[in-house]
Coordinates of C-alpha atoms in Angstrom, one line a residue:
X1 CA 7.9 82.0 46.2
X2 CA 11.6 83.7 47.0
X3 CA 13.9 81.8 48.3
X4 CA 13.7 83.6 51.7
X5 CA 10.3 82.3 51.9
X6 CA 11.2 79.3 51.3
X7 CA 13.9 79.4 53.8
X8 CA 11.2 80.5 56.8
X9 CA 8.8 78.1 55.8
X10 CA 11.4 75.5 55.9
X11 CA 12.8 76.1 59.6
X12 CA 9.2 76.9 60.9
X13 CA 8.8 72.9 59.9
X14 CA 11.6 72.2 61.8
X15 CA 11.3 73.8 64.8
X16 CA 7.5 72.7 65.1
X17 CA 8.9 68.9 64.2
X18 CA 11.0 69.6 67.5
X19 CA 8.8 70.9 69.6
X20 CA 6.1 68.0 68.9
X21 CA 8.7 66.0 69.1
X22 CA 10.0 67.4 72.8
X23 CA 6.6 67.6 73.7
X24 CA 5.3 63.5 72.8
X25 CA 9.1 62.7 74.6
X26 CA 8.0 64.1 78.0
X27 CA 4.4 63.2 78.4
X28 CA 5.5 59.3 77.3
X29 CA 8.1 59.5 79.4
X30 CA 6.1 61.6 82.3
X31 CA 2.8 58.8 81.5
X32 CA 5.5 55.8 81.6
X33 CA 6.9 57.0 84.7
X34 CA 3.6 57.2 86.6
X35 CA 2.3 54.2 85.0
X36 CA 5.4 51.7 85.7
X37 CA 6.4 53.1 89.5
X38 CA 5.9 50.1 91.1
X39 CA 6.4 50.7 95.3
X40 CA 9.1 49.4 96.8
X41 CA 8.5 47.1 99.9
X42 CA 10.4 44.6 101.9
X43 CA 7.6 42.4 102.7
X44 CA 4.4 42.5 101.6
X45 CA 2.2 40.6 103.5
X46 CA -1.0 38.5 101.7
X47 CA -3.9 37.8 104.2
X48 CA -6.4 35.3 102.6
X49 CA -10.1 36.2 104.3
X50 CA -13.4 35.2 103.0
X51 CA -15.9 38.0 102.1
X52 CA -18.0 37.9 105.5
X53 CA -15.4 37.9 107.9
X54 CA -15.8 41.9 108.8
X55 CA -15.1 41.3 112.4
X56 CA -11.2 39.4 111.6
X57 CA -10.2 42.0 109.5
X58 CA -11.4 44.5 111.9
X59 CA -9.0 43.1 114.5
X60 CA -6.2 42.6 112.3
X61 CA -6.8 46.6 111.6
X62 CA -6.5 47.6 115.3
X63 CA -3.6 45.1 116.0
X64 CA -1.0 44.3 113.9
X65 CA -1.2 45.6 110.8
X66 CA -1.2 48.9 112.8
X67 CA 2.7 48.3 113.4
X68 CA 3.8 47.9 110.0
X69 CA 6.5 50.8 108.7
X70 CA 6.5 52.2 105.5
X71 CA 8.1 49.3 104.0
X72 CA 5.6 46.9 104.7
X73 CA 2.1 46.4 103.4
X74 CA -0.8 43.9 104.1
X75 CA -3.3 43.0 101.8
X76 CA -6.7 41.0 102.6
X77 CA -7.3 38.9 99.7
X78 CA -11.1 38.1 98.6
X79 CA -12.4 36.9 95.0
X80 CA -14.3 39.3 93.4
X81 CA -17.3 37.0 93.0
X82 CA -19.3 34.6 95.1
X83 CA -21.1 31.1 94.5
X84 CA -24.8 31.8 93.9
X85 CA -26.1 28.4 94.7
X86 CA -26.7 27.9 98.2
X87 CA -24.6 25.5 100.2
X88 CA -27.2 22.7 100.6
X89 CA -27.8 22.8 96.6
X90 CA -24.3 21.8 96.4
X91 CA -22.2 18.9 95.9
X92 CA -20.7 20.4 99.4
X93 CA -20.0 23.4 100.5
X94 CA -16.5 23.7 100.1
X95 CA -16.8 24.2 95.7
X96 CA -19.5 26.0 94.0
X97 CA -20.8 22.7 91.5
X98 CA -24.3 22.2 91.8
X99 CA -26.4 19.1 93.1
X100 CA -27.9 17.7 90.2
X101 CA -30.0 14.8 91.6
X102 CA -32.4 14.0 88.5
X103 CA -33.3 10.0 89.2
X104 CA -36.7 9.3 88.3
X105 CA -38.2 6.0 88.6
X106 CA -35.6 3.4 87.2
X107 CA -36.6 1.9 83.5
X108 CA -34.2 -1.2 83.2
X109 CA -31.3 -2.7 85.7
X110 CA -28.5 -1.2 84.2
X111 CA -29.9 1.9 85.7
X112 CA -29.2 0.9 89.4
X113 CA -25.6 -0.3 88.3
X114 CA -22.6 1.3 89.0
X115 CA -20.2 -0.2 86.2
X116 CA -20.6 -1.7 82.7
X117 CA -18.9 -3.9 81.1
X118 CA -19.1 -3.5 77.4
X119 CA -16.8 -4.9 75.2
X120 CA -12.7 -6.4 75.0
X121 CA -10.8 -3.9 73.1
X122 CA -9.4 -4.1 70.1
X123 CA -5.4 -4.1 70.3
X124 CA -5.1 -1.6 68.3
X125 CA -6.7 1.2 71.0
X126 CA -5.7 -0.7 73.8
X127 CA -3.4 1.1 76.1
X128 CA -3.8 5.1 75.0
X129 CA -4.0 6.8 78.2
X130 CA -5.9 3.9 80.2
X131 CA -5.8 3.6 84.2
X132 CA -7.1 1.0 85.5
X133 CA -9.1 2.1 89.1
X134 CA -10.1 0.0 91.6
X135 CA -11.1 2.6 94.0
X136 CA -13.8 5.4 94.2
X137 CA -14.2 7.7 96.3
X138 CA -17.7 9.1 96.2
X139 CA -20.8 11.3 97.7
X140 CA -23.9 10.1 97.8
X141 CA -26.9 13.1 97.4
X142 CA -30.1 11.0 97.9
X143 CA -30.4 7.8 100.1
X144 CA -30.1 5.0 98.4
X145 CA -29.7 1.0 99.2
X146 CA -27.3 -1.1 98.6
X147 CA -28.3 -4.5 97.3
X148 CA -24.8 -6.4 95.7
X149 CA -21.1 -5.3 95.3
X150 CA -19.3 -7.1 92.3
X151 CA -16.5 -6.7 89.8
X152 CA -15.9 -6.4 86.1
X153 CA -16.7 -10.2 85.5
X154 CA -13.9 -10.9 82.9
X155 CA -11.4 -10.0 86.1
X156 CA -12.2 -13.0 87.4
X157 CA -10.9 -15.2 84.4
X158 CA -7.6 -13.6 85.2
X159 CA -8.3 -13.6 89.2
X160 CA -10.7 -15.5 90.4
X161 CA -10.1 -14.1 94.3
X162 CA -11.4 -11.1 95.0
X163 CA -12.8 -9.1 97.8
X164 CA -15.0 -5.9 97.3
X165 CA -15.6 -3.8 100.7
X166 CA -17.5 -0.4 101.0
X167 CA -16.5 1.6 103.9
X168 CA -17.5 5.0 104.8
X169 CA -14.6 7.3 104.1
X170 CA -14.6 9.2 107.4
X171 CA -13.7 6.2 109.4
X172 CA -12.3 3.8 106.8
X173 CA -14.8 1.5 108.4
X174 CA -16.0 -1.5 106.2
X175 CA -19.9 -2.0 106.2
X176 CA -20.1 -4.4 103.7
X177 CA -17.9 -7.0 101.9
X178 CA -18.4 -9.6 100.0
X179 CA -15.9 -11.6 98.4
X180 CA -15.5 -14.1 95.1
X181 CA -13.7 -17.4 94.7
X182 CA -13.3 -20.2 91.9
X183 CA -16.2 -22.0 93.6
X184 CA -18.6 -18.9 94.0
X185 CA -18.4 -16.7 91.1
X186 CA -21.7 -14.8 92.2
X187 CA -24.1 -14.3 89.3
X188 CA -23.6 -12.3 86.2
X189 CA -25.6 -9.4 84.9
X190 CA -24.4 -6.7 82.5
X191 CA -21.0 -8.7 82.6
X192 CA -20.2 -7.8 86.4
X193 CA -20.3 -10.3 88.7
X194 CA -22.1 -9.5 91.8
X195 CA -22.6 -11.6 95.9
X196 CA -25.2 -10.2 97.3
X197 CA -25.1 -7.8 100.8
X198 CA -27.8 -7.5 103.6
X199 CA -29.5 -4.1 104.9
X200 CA -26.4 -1.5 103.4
X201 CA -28.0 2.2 103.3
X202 CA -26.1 4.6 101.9
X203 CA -27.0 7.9 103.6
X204 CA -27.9 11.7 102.3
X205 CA -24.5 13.5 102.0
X206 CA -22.0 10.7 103.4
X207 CA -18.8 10.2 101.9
X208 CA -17.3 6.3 100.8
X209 CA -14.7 4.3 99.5
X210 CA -15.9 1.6 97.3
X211 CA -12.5 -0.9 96.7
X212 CA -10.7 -3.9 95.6
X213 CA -8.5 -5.6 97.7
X214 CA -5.2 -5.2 95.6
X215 CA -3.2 -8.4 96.3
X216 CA -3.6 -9.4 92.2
X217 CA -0.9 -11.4 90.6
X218 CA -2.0 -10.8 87.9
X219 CA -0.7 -7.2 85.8
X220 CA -3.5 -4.7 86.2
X221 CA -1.9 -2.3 83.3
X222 CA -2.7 -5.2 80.9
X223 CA -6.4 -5.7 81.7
X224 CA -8.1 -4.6 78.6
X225 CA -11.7 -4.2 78.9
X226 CA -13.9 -1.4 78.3
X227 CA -16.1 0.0 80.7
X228 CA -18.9 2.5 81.3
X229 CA -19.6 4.5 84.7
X230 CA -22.7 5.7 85.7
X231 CA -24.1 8.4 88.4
X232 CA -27.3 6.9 89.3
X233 CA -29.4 9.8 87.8
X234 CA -27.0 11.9 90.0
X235 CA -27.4 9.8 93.0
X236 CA -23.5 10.0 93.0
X237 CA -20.5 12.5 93.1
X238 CA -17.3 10.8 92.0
X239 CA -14.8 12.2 94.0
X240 CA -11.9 9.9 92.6
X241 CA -10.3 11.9 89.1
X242 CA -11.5 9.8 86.2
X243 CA -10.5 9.8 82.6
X244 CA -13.0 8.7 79.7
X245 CA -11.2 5.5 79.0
X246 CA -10.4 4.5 82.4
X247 CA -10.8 0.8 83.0
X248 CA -13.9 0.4 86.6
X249 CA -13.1 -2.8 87.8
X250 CA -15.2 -2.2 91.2
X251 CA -19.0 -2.0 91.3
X252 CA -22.3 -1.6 93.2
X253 CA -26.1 -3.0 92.2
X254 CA -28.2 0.0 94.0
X255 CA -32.0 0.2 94.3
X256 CA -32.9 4.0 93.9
X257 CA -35.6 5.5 95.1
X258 CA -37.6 8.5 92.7
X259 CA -37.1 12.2 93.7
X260 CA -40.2 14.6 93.7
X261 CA -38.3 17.2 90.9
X262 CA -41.1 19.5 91.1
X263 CA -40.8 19.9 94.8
X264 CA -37.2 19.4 94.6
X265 CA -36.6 22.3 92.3
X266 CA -38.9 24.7 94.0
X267 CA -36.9 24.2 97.7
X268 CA -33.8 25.2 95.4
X269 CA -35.2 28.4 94.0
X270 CA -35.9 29.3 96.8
X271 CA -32.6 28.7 99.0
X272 CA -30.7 30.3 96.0
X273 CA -32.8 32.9 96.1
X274 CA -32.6 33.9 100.0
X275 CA -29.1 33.0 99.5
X276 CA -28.3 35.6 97.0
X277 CA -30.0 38.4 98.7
X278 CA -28.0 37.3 101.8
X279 CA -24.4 37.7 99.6
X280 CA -25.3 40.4 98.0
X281 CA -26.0 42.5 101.4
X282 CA -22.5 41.4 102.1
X283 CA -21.3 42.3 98.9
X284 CA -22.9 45.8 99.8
X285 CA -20.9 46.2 102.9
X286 CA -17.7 44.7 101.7
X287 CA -17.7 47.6 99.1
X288 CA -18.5 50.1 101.6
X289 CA -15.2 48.7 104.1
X290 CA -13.0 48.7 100.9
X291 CA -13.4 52.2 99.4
X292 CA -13.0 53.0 103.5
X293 CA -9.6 51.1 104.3
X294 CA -8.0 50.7 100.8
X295 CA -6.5 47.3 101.8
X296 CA -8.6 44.7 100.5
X297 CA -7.6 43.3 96.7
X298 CA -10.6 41.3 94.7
X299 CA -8.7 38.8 92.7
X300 CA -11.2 37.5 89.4
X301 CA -11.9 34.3 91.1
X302 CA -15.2 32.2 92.8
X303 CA -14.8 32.8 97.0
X304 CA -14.7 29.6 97.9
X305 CA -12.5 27.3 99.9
X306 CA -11.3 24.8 97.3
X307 CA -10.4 28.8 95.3
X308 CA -7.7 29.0 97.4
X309 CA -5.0 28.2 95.6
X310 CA -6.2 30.3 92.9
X311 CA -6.5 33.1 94.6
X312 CA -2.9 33.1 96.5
X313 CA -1.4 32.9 92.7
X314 CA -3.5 35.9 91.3
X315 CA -2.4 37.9 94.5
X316 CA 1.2 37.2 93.9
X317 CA 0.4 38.1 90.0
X318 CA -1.3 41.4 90.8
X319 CA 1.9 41.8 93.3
X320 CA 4.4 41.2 90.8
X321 CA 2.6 43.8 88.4
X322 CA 2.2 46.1 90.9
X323 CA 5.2 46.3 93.5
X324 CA 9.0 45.4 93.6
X325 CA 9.5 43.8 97.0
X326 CA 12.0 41.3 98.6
X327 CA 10.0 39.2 100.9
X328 CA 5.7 37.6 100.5
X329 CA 4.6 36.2 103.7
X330 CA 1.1 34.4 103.5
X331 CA -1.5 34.3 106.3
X332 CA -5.2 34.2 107.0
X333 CA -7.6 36.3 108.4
X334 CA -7.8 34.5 111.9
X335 CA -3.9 34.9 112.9
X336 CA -1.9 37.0 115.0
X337 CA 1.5 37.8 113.0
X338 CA 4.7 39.5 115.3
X339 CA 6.2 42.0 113.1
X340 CA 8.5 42.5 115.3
X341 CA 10.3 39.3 115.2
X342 CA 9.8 38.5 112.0
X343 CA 11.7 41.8 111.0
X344 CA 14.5 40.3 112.7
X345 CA 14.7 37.1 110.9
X346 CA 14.5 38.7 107.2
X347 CA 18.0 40.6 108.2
X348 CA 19.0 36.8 108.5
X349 CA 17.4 35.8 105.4
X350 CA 18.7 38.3 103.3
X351 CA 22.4 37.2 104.4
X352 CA 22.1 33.4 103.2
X353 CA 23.4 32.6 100.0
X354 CA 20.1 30.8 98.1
X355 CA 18.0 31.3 95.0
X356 CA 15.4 29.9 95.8
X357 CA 14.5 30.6 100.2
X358 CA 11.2 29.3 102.3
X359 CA 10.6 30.4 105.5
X360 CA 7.7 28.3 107.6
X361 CA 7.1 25.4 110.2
X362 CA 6.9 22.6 107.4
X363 CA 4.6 19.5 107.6
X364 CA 6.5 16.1 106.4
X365 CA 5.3 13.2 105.3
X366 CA 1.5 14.6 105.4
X367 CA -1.0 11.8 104.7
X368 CA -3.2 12.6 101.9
X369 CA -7.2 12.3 102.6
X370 CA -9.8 11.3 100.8
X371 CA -12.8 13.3 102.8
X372 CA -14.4 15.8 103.8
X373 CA -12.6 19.7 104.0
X374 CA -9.2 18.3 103.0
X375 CA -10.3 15.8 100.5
X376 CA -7.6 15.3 97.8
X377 CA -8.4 13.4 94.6
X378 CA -5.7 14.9 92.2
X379 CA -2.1 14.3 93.8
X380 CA -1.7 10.8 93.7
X381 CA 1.0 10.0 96.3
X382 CA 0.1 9.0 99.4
X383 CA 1.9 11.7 100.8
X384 CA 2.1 15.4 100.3
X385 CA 5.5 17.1 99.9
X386 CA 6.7 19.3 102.8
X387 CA 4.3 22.4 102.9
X388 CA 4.5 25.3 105.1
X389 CA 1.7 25.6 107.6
X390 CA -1.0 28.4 106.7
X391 CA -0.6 30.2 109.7
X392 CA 1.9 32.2 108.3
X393 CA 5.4 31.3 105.9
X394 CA 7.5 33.6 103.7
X395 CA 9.3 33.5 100.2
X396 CA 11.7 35.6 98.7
X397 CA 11.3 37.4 95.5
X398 CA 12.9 34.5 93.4
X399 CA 10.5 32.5 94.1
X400 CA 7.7 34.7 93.8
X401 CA 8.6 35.3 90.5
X402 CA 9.3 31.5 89.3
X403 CA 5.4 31.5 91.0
X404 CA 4.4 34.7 88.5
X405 CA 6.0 32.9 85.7
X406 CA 4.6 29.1 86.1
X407 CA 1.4 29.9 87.2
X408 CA -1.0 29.0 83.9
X409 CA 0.5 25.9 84.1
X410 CA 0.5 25.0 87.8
X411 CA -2.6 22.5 88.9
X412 CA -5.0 23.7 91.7
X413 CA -4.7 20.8 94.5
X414 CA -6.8 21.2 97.2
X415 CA -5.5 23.2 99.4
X416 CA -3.1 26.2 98.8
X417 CA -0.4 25.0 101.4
X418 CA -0.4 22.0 100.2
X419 CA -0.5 23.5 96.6
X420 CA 2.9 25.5 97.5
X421 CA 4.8 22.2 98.9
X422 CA 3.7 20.4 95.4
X423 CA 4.4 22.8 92.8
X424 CA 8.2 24.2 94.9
X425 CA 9.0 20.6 94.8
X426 CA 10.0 21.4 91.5
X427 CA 12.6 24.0 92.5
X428 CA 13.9 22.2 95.9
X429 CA 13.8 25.3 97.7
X430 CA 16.1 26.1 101.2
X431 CA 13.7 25.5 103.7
X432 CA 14.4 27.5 106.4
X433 CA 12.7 25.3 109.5
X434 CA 11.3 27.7 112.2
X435 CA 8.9 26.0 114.5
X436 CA 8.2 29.5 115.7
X437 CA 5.7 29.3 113.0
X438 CA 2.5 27.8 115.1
X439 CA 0.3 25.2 113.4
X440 CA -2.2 25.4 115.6
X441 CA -3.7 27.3 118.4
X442 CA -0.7 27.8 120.6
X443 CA 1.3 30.5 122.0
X444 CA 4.7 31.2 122.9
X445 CA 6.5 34.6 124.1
X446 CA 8.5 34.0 120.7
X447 CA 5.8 33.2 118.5
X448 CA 5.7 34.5 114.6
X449 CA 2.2 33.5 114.0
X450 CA -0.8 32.3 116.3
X451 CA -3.7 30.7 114.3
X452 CA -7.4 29.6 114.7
X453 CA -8.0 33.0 116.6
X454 CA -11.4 34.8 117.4
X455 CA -11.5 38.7 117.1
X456 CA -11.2 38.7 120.8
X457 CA -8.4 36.4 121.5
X458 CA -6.4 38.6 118.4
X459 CA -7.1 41.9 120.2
X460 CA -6.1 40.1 123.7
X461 CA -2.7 38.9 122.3
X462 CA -2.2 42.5 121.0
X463 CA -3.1 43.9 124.0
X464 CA -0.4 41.5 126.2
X465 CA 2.2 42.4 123.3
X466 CA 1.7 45.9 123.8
X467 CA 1.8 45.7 127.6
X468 CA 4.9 43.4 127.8
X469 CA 6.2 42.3 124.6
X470 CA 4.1 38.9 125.1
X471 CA 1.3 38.2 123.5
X472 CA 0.4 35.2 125.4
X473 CA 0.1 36.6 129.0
X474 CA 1.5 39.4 131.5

């Protein structure tokens, strides 16, 4: 080969090196480009709706969300799955865990009771990780009779008066008590003492309290039993968050009736499957009104109330990924949100020297409960911290990211608002107090948000707001 040759073959390497090179440059950079845009917004707006609620959405559509500009967006927020057991085969129909009622015909006392006493500990594996409860909160699923209430016996060594009530949760009524002294220790069976009650029935899908009167002298953190809890065969749903080694000092003698499984299991089979044709015709819809609107966003989560939390954090992940905006405001699928206004205030919001910023109508000093919708069993104050009401509160992006950022290891409480006042406790955001926010169903001329509203009452208020800038009345 001559050197010329060698010279063309030489720069024909080169300039194809350069072009491949020029070439890979621009289609990463052109594919990075249109991969990584995110959209630019100053407020984006997170509506949390359940799957079936075609007729709310709907009216949100025709009414507000129509008088967003082009840097605003809304977002209806529903998990991509549903529960496939059917409310009444549930533990209640707030979750998606299943009723597992599997009592058969008691073989042996210890059965029917609620607590066992089995043994002192060893001081060596005393106190690793050990409450010691004296109140549970539980569901019963079947009826069931209540025949004595007792104690861990060896608590009365230490305190020999004690008082045991049962009271239904809903009221905090007592409907049975029975109470121990040095001159009536009750009699002892699997080391719990027990008095005996009269005529206590504990009824199908009723929430209690089963407690001790907490006026000990004695140190409860140095009681050192260990104890066994049992469900009855299912009978029960704790409620109250227990650990393995928790120390039960309360408990119950029961007499529990056998369930029919055969039957039993047959009526579920077929209330799942009715139920699941029902969701899945829903299902069939709900894809039909997304690839139609483009607004709703399936986050990988279980619709179902006590989801909620998770699915307002996996809407401000997919946010983060997907958009750069300055302001989230949170709502549900029955409010009536003024724009307008609320446009107004972020020009103020976006002048006041914070970090972390939280626009709402907070609750204070919110009272925990231990029933029904609201039930909380994980926080263990007796109070929440301030939380925004759910009709409608916004953050800034600072605190949408420290959301982004903490959210693996941020516990699901029961509630998403109540979730948000918990876990920003942590930052000590500026709340910005603006009882313009309603908490419940009223309406003012200056209103931000209206809750608890029909499709009819949201396509009223639009209608007054349209007429004469109140959405109350003209």
């Amino acid at each position: 080969m001559t050197t010329l040759q060698s010279l063309l073959f030489f720069l024909c390497g080169v300039c194809t090196s350069f072009v491949v090179h020029f070439l890979l440059t621009n289609l990463t950079s052109s594919f990075q480009n249109q991969s990584w845009t995110k959209e630019n917004l100053t407020l984006a707006i997170g509506i949390l709706s359940a799957p079936e609620n075609f007729q709310h959405r709907d009216a949100i559509r025709t009414t507000w969300k129509s008088n967003m500009n082009n840097k605003e967006k809304a977002w209806f927020i529903i998990g991509e799955r549903d529960c496939q057991i059917h409310p009444d085969n549930r533990i209640d129909k707030y979750g998606c865990q299943k009723n597992n009622v599997r009592v058969q015909h008691p073989k042996s006392i210890k059965e029917n009771i609620l607590t066992i006493n089995a043994l002192t500990l060893k001081s060596k594996i005393k106190k690793l990780g050990r409450n010691v409860i004296y109140k549970l909160n539980f569901k019963v699923k079947s009826d069931v009779y209540v025949k004595r209430l007792g104690v861990v016996a060896a608590l009365l060594s230490e305190e020999p008066d004690v008082t045991v009530h049962i009271l239904e949760a809903w009221t905090e009524n007592v409907i049975a008590s029975v109470k121990f002294s040095e001159m009536d220790t009750g009699i002892i069976i699997e080391d719990c003492a027990f008095q005996p009650v009269s005529d206590v029935i504990l009824m199908k899908n009723y929430e209690y309290i089963l407690e001790i009167e907490n006026n000990f002298k004695y140190t409860l953190s140095n009681f050192e039993v260990e104890t066994t809890l049992h469900d009855c065969g299912g009978i029960l749903h704790y409620q109250t968050e227990l650990k393995n080694r928790d120390i039960i000092l309360p408990t119950m003698w029961l007499k529990v009736y056998s369930v029919d499984h055969d039957r039993q299991l047959k009526n579920e089979k077929e209330l799942n499957f009715k139920w699941q044709q029902q969701i899945g015709h829903i299902r069939q819809q709900l894809k039909f009104e997304a690839d139609t609107y483009q607004d709703i966003l399936f986050v990988d989560t279980v619709d179902v109330y006590r989801k909620l939390p998770v699915k307002l954090l996996l809407f401000h992940k997919w946010l983060f990924e997907n958009t750069q905006t300055k302001f989230i405001l949170k709502t549900d699928d029955d409010c009536f949100i003024n724009l307008a206004l609320i446009r107004s205030g972020l020009s103020e919001l976006e002048e006041m020297d914070s970090t972390f910023l939280w626009w709402g109508n907070f609750r204070k000093q919110w009272l925990l409960q231990g029933h029904g919708k609201w039930a909380e069993f994980s926080y263990t104050a007796d109070v929440y911290p301030s939380f925004a009401c759910g009709s409608g509160n916004i953050i800034n992006v600072q605190i949408h990211e420290w959301l982004v950022k903490n959210a693996d290891d941020l516990h699901m409480y029961q509630g998403e608002d109540v979730s948000m006042g918990i876990w920003l406790s942590a930052v000590s955001p500026v709340r910005v107090e603006d009882q313009r926010w309603q908490c419940s169903n009223s309406c003012t001329r200056e209103s931000l948000s209206i809750p608890e509203l029909h499709p009819t009452d949201m396509i009223k208020h639009w209608q007054n707001f349209q007429l004469c800038d109140n959405p109350c009345s003209c």
